[in-house]
Short mmCIF file of C-alpha atoms and ligand atoms in Angstrom, two decimals:
data_model
loop_
_atom_site.label_atom_id
_atom_site.label_comp_id
_atom_site.label_asym_id
_atom_site.label_seq_id
_atom_site.Cartn_x
_atom_site.Cartn_y
_atom_site.Cartn_z
CA MET C 1 -12.19 -35.31 2.12
CA LYS C 2 -12.97 -33.30 5.27
CA LYS C 3 -15.32 -30.32 4.96
CA PRO C 4 -13.26 -27.12 5.30
CA ILE C 5 -13.98 -24.77 8.23
CA VAL C 6 -15.87 -21.75 6.89
CA VAL C 7 -14.47 -18.48 8.27
CA GLY C 8 -15.41 -14.79 8.18
CA VAL C 9 -13.27 -11.84 9.32
CA VAL C 10 -14.74 -8.67 10.84
CA GLY C 11 -12.53 -5.57 10.71
CA CYS C 12 -10.41 -4.98 7.60
CA GLY C 13 -8.34 -1.98 8.69
CA TYR C 14 -4.61 -2.31 9.35
CA TRP C 15 -4.41 -5.83 10.85
CA GLY C 16 -7.54 -7.57 9.48
CA PRO C 17 -6.09 -7.94 5.92
CA ASN C 18 -3.22 -10.03 7.37
CA LEU C 19 -5.76 -12.41 8.89
CA VAL C 20 -7.74 -12.50 5.63
CA ARG C 21 -4.57 -13.32 3.66
CA ASN C 22 -3.56 -16.11 6.03
CA PHE C 23 -6.98 -17.77 6.38
CA LYS C 24 -7.28 -17.58 2.59
CA SER C 25 -4.03 -19.57 2.28
CA LEU C 26 -4.93 -22.48 4.61
CA PRO C 27 -5.86 -25.80 3.00
CA ASN C 28 -8.55 -26.89 5.49
CA CYS C 29 -10.28 -23.52 5.61
CA HIS C 30 -12.67 -21.62 3.38
CA LEU C 31 -12.55 -17.85 3.89
CA LYS C 32 -16.06 -16.97 2.79
CA ALA C 33 -16.70 -13.39 3.92
CA MET C 34 -15.11 -10.14 5.11
CA CYS C 35 -16.95 -7.44 7.03
CA ASP C 36 -16.13 -3.79 7.64
CA LEU C 37 -18.25 -0.73 8.36
CA SER C 38 -16.19 1.17 5.79
CA GLU C 39 -17.22 0.73 2.14
CA THR C 40 -13.82 2.09 1.11
CA ARG C 41 -11.99 -0.68 3.00
CA LEU C 42 -14.35 -3.30 1.60
CA LYS C 43 -13.85 -2.03 -1.97
CA HIS C 44 -10.08 -2.39 -1.50
CA MET C 45 -10.44 -5.89 0.00
CA ARG C 46 -12.82 -7.01 -2.79
CA SER C 47 -10.26 -5.87 -5.36
CA LEU C 48 -7.68 -8.20 -3.70
CA TYR C 49 -10.08 -11.10 -3.06
CA PRO C 50 -12.91 -10.91 -5.62
CA ASP C 51 -14.18 -14.40 -4.68
CA VAL C 52 -14.71 -13.45 -1.01
CA GLU C 53 -18.03 -11.83 -0.11
CA GLY C 54 -17.68 -8.32 1.40
CA VAL C 55 -20.41 -7.09 3.77
CA THR C 56 -20.90 -3.98 5.91
CA ASP C 57 -23.60 -5.53 8.11
CA PHE C 58 -22.15 -7.72 10.90
CA GLY C 59 -25.63 -9.23 11.46
CA HIS C 60 -25.56 -10.50 7.89
CA LEU C 61 -22.06 -11.96 8.42
CA LEU C 62 -23.38 -13.91 11.42
CA ASN C 63 -26.73 -15.03 10.07
CA GLY C 64 -26.62 -14.82 6.29
CA VAL C 65 -23.32 -16.42 5.26
CA ASP C 66 -23.34 -19.82 7.02
CA LEU C 67 -19.98 -19.53 8.80
CA ASP C 68 -18.40 -21.96 11.28
CA ALA C 69 -16.06 -19.34 12.74
CA VAL C 70 -15.59 -15.59 13.08
CA VAL C 71 -12.35 -13.63 13.50
CA VAL C 72 -12.65 -10.26 15.28
CA ALA C 73 -10.07 -7.70 14.12
CA ALA C 74 -11.94 -4.49 14.95
CA PRO C 75 -10.70 -1.89 17.50
CA VAL C 76 -10.50 -3.16 21.10
CA ARG C 77 -13.59 -1.25 22.28
CA HIS C 78 -15.70 -3.36 19.86
CA HIS C 79 -14.16 -6.76 20.71
CA PHE C 80 -16.69 -7.64 23.41
CA SER C 81 -19.90 -6.81 21.54
CA LEU C 82 -18.75 -8.42 18.29
CA ALA C 83 -17.34 -11.56 19.97
CA LYS C 84 -20.41 -11.95 22.20
CA ALA C 85 -22.75 -11.75 19.19
CA SER C 86 -20.54 -14.21 17.33
CA LEU C 87 -20.52 -16.76 20.18
CA LEU C 88 -24.28 -16.38 20.76
CA ALA C 89 -24.76 -17.10 17.05
CA GLY C 90 -22.87 -20.39 17.63
CA LYS C 91 -19.61 -19.41 15.87
CA HIS C 92 -16.15 -20.42 17.06
CA THR C 93 -14.41 -17.11 17.70
CA LEU C 94 -10.86 -15.77 17.43
CA ILE C 95 -10.44 -12.30 18.95
CA GLU C 96 -7.43 -10.08 18.36
CA LYS C 97 -5.36 -8.96 21.36
CA PRO C 98 -6.18 -7.72 23.94
CA MET C 99 -9.25 -9.93 24.31
CA ALA C 100 -11.61 -7.17 25.59
CA SER C 101 -11.67 -3.87 27.48
CA SER C 102 -12.22 -5.43 30.93
CA SER C 103 -11.84 -8.72 32.76
CA ALA C 104 -15.63 -8.80 33.36
CA GLU C 105 -16.14 -8.80 29.59
CA CYS C 106 -13.56 -11.58 29.15
CA GLU C 107 -15.25 -13.70 31.81
CA GLU C 108 -18.64 -13.31 30.12
CA LEU C 109 -17.19 -14.39 26.76
CA ILE C 110 -15.49 -17.43 28.36
CA ASP C 111 -18.78 -18.44 30.02
CA ILE C 112 -20.72 -18.21 26.75
CA ALA C 113 -18.08 -20.17 24.82
CA GLU C 114 -17.93 -22.88 27.51
CA SER C 115 -21.71 -23.20 27.77
CA LYS C 116 -22.00 -23.56 23.99
CA GLY C 117 -18.94 -25.80 23.54
CA LEU C 118 -17.26 -23.33 21.17
CA VAL C 119 -13.58 -22.62 20.60
CA LEU C 120 -12.62 -19.19 21.95
CA MET C 121 -9.10 -18.08 21.09
CA VAL C 122 -7.15 -14.83 21.50
CA GLY C 123 -4.56 -13.51 19.02
CA HIS C 124 -1.44 -13.58 21.21
CA THR C 125 0.49 -13.93 17.97
CA PHE C 126 4.03 -14.05 19.35
CA LEU C 127 3.43 -17.35 21.14
CA TYR C 128 3.17 -18.91 17.66
CA SER C 129 6.48 -17.40 16.49
CA ALA C 130 9.60 -19.50 15.99
CA PRO C 131 11.85 -17.33 18.24
CA VAL C 132 9.47 -17.45 21.21
CA ARG C 133 8.93 -21.19 20.77
CA LYS C 134 12.72 -21.66 20.68
CA ILE C 135 13.21 -19.50 23.82
CA VAL C 136 10.62 -21.56 25.70
CA GLU C 137 12.37 -24.77 24.56
CA ILE C 138 15.76 -23.44 25.79
CA VAL C 139 14.34 -22.27 29.14
CA GLN C 140 12.44 -25.51 29.75
CA ALA C 141 15.56 -27.56 28.98
CA GLY C 142 17.29 -25.67 31.84
CA ASP C 143 20.01 -24.33 29.49
CA ILE C 144 20.05 -20.82 30.95
CA GLY C 145 19.60 -21.89 34.57
CA GLU C 146 17.05 -20.13 36.76
CA ILE C 147 15.57 -16.98 35.25
CA ARG C 148 16.52 -13.88 37.26
CA TYR C 149 14.65 -11.25 35.27
CA ILE C 150 13.23 -10.38 31.85
CA ASN C 151 13.48 -6.95 30.28
CA SER C 152 11.40 -6.04 27.24
CA ARG C 153 11.28 -2.92 25.05
CA ARG C 154 8.71 -2.31 22.31
CA LEU C 155 9.19 1.21 20.99
CA ASN C 156 8.44 3.15 17.81
CA LEU C 157 7.00 6.41 16.49
CA GLY C 158 3.21 5.81 16.44
CA LEU C 159 0.86 4.26 15.52
CA PHE C 160 -1.22 6.37 17.93
CA GLN C 161 -4.48 4.70 18.98
CA LYS C 162 -7.56 6.70 19.92
CA ASP C 163 -9.25 4.33 22.36
CA ILE C 164 -6.42 2.60 24.27
CA ASN C 165 -3.09 3.69 25.71
CA VAL C 166 0.28 2.32 24.62
CA ALA C 167 0.31 -0.31 27.38
CA TRP C 168 -2.96 -1.83 26.12
CA ASP C 169 -1.74 -1.56 22.51
CA LEU C 170 1.85 -2.86 22.66
CA ALA C 171 2.46 -4.52 26.04
CA PRO C 172 0.06 -7.47 25.40
CA HIS C 173 2.78 -8.93 23.17
CA ASP C 174 5.46 -8.70 25.89
CA ILE C 175 3.15 -9.81 28.70
CA SER C 176 1.94 -12.85 26.78
CA ILE C 177 5.56 -13.87 26.02
CA ILE C 178 6.72 -13.30 29.61
CA LEU C 179 3.82 -15.28 31.16
CA HIS C 180 4.45 -18.08 28.68
CA ILE C 181 8.18 -18.24 29.49
CA LEU C 182 7.79 -17.99 33.26
CA GLU C 183 4.59 -20.10 33.40
CA GLU C 184 3.48 -17.94 36.28
CA PHE C 185 1.01 -15.13 37.03
CA PRO C 186 2.58 -12.03 38.66
CA LEU C 187 2.05 -11.15 42.30
CA VAL C 188 2.40 -7.39 41.87
CA VAL C 189 1.99 -4.97 38.96
CA ASN C 190 3.38 -1.40 38.86
CA CYS C 191 2.97 1.00 35.98
CA GLN C 192 4.15 4.54 35.36
CA GLY C 193 3.60 6.58 32.24
CA ASN C 194 2.63 9.84 30.63
CA ALA C 195 0.27 11.19 27.98
CA HIS C 196 2.24 13.72 25.93
CA VAL C 197 0.27 13.92 22.69
CA THR C 198 -3.38 13.01 23.40
CA GLN C 199 -4.81 13.97 26.76
CA GLY C 200 -5.72 10.92 28.86
CA ILE C 201 -4.07 8.38 26.51
CA GLU C 202 -0.57 7.49 27.74
CA ASP C 203 1.94 7.23 24.89
CA VAL C 204 4.85 6.05 27.09
CA THR C 205 4.53 3.46 29.87
CA ASN C 206 6.82 1.36 32.03
CA ILE C 207 5.27 -1.74 33.58
CA SER C 208 7.00 -3.92 36.13
CA LEU C 209 5.73 -7.36 37.06
CA THR C 210 6.89 -9.05 40.26
CA PHE C 211 6.77 -12.84 40.32
CA GLY C 212 7.51 -15.40 43.01
CA HIS C 213 11.07 -16.67 43.69
CA LYS C 214 12.46 -13.07 43.44
CA ARG C 215 11.84 -12.97 39.67
CA PHE C 216 10.62 -9.84 37.91
CA ALA C 217 10.00 -8.42 34.44
CA THR C 218 10.02 -4.88 33.09
CA ILE C 219 8.17 -3.77 29.98
CA GLN C 220 8.78 -0.44 28.29
CA SER C 221 6.23 0.62 25.66
CA SER C 222 6.30 3.81 23.60
CA TRP C 223 4.76 5.48 20.57
CA LEU C 224 7.25 8.33 20.92
CA GLU C 225 10.61 6.84 19.99
CA PRO C 226 12.57 7.78 16.87
CA ARG C 227 13.75 4.17 16.34
CA LYS C 228 11.72 0.98 16.16
CA VAL C 229 12.88 -1.39 18.93
CA ARG C 230 11.61 -4.91 19.60
CA GLU C 231 14.01 -6.34 22.13
CA MET C 232 13.78 -8.75 25.04
CA THR C 233 16.57 -9.91 27.35
CA ILE C 234 16.16 -12.99 29.51
CA VAL C 235 18.81 -13.18 32.19
CA GLY C 236 19.41 -16.60 33.70
CA THR C 237 21.84 -17.78 36.35
CA ARG C 238 23.95 -19.70 33.75
CA ARG C 239 23.27 -17.98 30.43
CA MET C 240 21.43 -15.00 28.94
CA ILE C 241 19.22 -14.71 25.87
CA VAL C 242 18.80 -11.60 23.74
CA TYR C 243 15.80 -11.71 21.41
CA ASP C 244 15.71 -8.99 18.74
CA ASP C 245 12.59 -9.41 16.63
CA LEU C 246 13.81 -6.88 14.07
CA GLU C 247 16.77 -9.07 13.07
CA THR C 248 15.96 -10.92 9.86
CA HIS C 249 17.68 -14.24 10.58
CA GLU C 250 19.60 -14.07 13.86
CA LYS C 251 16.69 -13.14 16.10
CA ILE C 252 18.01 -15.02 19.15
CA ARG C 253 21.48 -14.92 20.65
CA ILE C 254 22.37 -17.04 23.65
CA TYR C 255 25.23 -15.54 25.63
CA ASP C 256 27.26 -17.94 27.74
CA ALA C 257 27.81 -15.11 30.22
CA ARG C 258 27.41 -14.96 33.97
CA VAL C 259 28.85 -13.46 37.08
CA GLU C 260 29.62 -15.40 40.26
CA ARG C 261 30.62 -14.38 43.77
CA PRO C 262 33.67 -16.15 45.20
CA PRO C 263 32.59 -18.87 47.64
CA HIS C 264 34.69 -17.35 50.51
CA HIS C 265 37.34 -14.68 51.05
CA ASP C 266 39.35 -13.53 54.02
CA THR C 267 40.22 -9.96 53.05
CA PHE C 268 38.60 -7.36 50.82
CA ALA C 269 41.65 -7.56 48.52
CA GLU C 270 40.96 -11.24 47.91
CA PHE C 271 37.34 -10.56 46.96
CA HIS C 272 36.80 -10.66 43.20
CA TYR C 273 33.60 -11.32 41.32
CA SER C 274 34.16 -13.97 38.71
CA TYR C 275 32.93 -12.83 35.28
CA HIS C 276 32.45 -15.52 32.70
CA TYR C 277 32.45 -14.47 29.03
CA GLY C 278 31.85 -17.54 26.88
CA ASP C 279 30.62 -18.13 23.35
CA ILE C 280 27.57 -16.62 21.73
CA TYR C 281 25.30 -19.18 20.14
CA ILE C 282 22.73 -18.33 17.45
CA PRO C 283 20.16 -21.10 17.04
CA HIS C 284 18.59 -21.84 13.68
CA LEU C 285 14.95 -20.76 13.48
CA LYS C 286 12.31 -22.04 11.11
CA GLN C 287 11.20 -19.24 8.76
CA GLU C 288 7.42 -19.12 9.05
CA GLU C 289 4.86 -16.40 9.56
CA PRO C 290 3.63 -16.53 13.19
CA LEU C 291 0.17 -15.35 12.15
CA LYS C 292 -0.16 -18.26 9.73
CA VAL C 293 0.72 -20.72 12.53
CA GLU C 294 -1.83 -18.98 14.77
CA CYS C 295 -4.59 -19.16 12.12
CA GLN C 296 -3.82 -22.86 11.44
CA HIS C 297 -3.96 -23.56 15.20
CA PHE C 298 -7.45 -21.99 15.39
CA ILE C 299 -8.69 -24.19 12.55
CA ASP C 300 -7.05 -27.31 14.08
CA CYS C 301 -8.65 -26.61 17.48
CA ILE C 302 -12.08 -26.33 15.83
CA GLU C 303 -11.58 -29.57 13.88
CA LYS C 304 -10.25 -31.54 16.86
CA GLY C 305 -12.35 -29.86 19.58
CA THR C 306 -9.19 -28.96 21.54
CA THR C 307 -8.38 -25.92 23.69
CA PRO C 308 -6.12 -23.34 22.03
CA LEU C 309 -2.73 -22.45 23.49
CA THR C 310 -4.01 -18.87 23.70
CA CYS C 311 -7.53 -19.67 24.94
CA GLY C 312 -10.00 -17.24 26.51
CA ARG C 313 -8.52 -17.84 29.99
CA LYS C 314 -5.07 -16.71 28.76
CA GLY C 315 -6.76 -13.62 27.28
CA LEU C 316 -8.41 -12.96 30.65
CA GLU C 317 -5.09 -13.26 32.54
CA LEU C 318 -3.53 -10.71 30.23
CA VAL C 319 -6.44 -8.27 30.57
CA LYS C 320 -6.25 -8.60 34.39
CA ILE C 321 -2.62 -7.48 34.22
CA LEU C 322 -3.51 -4.56 31.92
CA GLU C 323 -6.29 -3.52 34.29
CA ALA C 324 -3.85 -3.65 37.20
CA ALA C 325 -1.38 -1.57 35.15
CA SER C 326 -4.10 1.04 34.49
CA ALA C 327 -4.98 1.15 38.21
CA SER C 328 -1.30 1.58 39.13
CA LEU C 329 -0.87 4.26 36.44
CA LYS C 330 -3.71 6.29 37.96
CA ASP C 331 -2.01 5.97 41.36
CA GLN C 332 1.44 7.22 40.21
CA GLY C 333 2.90 3.73 39.93
CA ALA C 334 1.67 2.36 43.27
CA PRO C 335 1.79 -1.45 43.43
CA VAL C 336 -1.35 -3.40 42.62
CA THR C 337 -1.23 -6.78 44.29
CA PHE C 338 -2.85 -10.07 43.35
CA SER C 339 -3.55 -12.70 46.00
CA ARG C 340 -0.66 -15.15 46.31
CA PRO C 341 -1.23 -18.56 44.69
CA ARG C 342 -0.98 -21.42 47.19
CA GLU C 343 2.02 -23.17 45.62
CA LEU C 344 4.40 -20.20 46.04
CA PRO C 345 6.69 -19.83 49.08
CA ALA C 346 5.88 -17.41 51.89
CA TRP C 347 6.95 -14.15 50.30
CA GLU C 348 4.68 -11.21 50.88
CA PRO C 349 4.89 -7.99 48.89
CA ARG C 350 3.43 -4.97 50.67
CA PRO C 351 -0.16 -4.71 49.41
CA THR C 352 -1.81 -1.41 48.60
CA ARG C 353 -4.67 -2.71 46.51
CA SER C 354 -6.00 -6.19 45.85
CA LEU C 355 -7.38 -7.77 42.70
CA GLU C 356 -8.46 -11.36 42.21
CA PRO C 357 -5.99 -13.57 40.31
CA ALA C 358 -7.13 -14.80 36.93
CA PHE C 359 -6.76 -18.45 37.88
CA ALA C 360 -8.68 -18.35 41.22
N1 LIG D 1 -1.65 -9.52 16.73
C1 LIG D 1 -1.02 -8.43 16.31
O1 LIG D 1 0.20 -8.44 16.14
C2 LIG D 1 -1.80 -7.17 16.03
C3 LIG D 1 -1.22 -6.11 15.32
C4 LIG D 1 -1.98 -4.97 15.08
C5 LIG D 1 -3.29 -4.88 15.55
N2 LIG D 1 -3.82 -5.92 16.25
C6 LIG D 1 -5.19 -5.86 16.77
O2 LIG D 1 -6.09 -5.91 15.68
C7 LIG D 1 -7.29 -5.18 15.99
C8 LIG D 1 -7.54 -4.15 14.89
O3 LIG D 1 -6.50 -3.21 14.90
P1 LIG D 1 -6.21 -2.31 13.62
O4 LIG D 1 -4.93 -1.61 13.90
O5 LIG D 1 -6.36 -3.11 12.38
O6 LIG D 1 -7.41 -1.24 13.71
P2 LIG D 1 -7.95 -0.33 12.52
O7 LIG D 1 -8.64 0.81 13.20
O8 LIG D 1 -6.87 -0.06 11.53
O9 LIG D 1 -9.04 -1.23 11.78
C9 LIG D 1 -10.21 -1.62 12.37
C10 LIG D 1 -11.27 -1.81 11.28
O10 LIG D 1 -12.46 -2.31 11.91
C11 LIG D 1 -13.57 -1.70 11.30
N3 LIG D 1 -14.70 -1.74 12.25
C12 LIG D 1 -14.84 -1.07 13.42
N4 LIG D 1 -16.00 -1.42 14.02
C13 LIG D 1 -16.59 -2.32 13.23
C14 LIG D 1 -17.82 -3.05 13.30
N5 LIG D 1 -18.64 -2.89 14.33
N6 LIG D 1 -18.14 -3.88 12.30
C15 LIG D 1 -17.31 -4.03 11.24
N7 LIG D 1 -16.13 -3.37 11.11
C16 LIG D 1 -15.78 -2.54 12.10
C17 LIG D 1 -13.11 -0.27 10.98
O11 LIG D 1 -13.88 0.31 9.95
C18 LIG D 1 -11.66 -0.51 10.58
O12 LIG D 1 -11.53 -0.69 9.16
C19 LIG D 1 -7.04 -4.56 17.36
O13 LIG D 1 -7.61 -5.40 18.32
C20 LIG D 1 -5.52 -4.59 17.51
O14 LIG D 1 -5.12 -4.65 18.87
C21 LIG D 1 -3.11 -7.06 16.47
#
């Protein structure tokens, strides 16, 4: 029998317990320790998992427990220092989203992981979910035609964060899904928003991403909405997909809907758009917890020595977009432009500011 991968989780606040529960449930994994600065949190976690060691000292987690891997689920401002220490101690590392507070920090973590031959993964959880995997399958099969645009809304009342704005808190989910569907890095990022409750921390933001081939995506994020909304629309030339993550079973609906211009007309009276309203198809989705699939993938990558789907480089790409969004936000929504990748056609947005693309 193979030796299980020994894992420890640091950060047992709101999200960390979900990681603890999932790693605890995996067959080829041994969740050995949990770490939190708060004794109160640890006491609660020990009551749920009495056989898992609870420690307040992260140094002890790294050097005194004999772990193969560490999972970082602390607030974003601590991701870099905790993940760097973990990698330097020779531990495979899974960091929650977003990977770190800056692209420079992400690059340093990638370098350390590569030089030490360690698995570095980022918790872009939605890429492991059945609906997103199904959407990617449908798009790649060409069923919806060419994608024209994607519109995403992630809204609710709270949970207010103290160290990051709503774009850094909620938009990583939408951005990771959009990049995965389009398989492309944006050329331009715009972001507008406002801080209504805590000075300097925007609680409402609108990001727009411009891609090549006239494609774009818009992402609305808010902690100030009365209703919880988790909705994404993917508009293709042949069909359209509506993904509502709050639906229990029917999370994806494929609309056989499109509009076409008549090929030619002689008079204005003859000109009619042709609207096509076809069937709505609801594909069957496997019922599984995305976080469990993500945790299993981390363990599999460690065992097989393979690169995760959401590796450090994917984390870096996402942080580059968030940085660009922050720069645009400070400049009242002015476009922040990335250099154009070579394979795209000659299409030049008007640059106001330049950042290096993540994949240069
Ligand atoms: N993938 C997802 O869907 C998802 C959902 C929610 C949160 N998250 C991410 O999870 C991370 C944690 O978010 P949260 O909402 O649980 O935060 P939280 O503030 O509720 O919990 C963080 C915990 O980390 C502990 N902590 C802080 N610094 C520490 C240190 N140096 N050593 C040990 N413990 C430390 C705190 O005491 C706290 O208990 C964030 O990166 C967040 O973006 C991901």
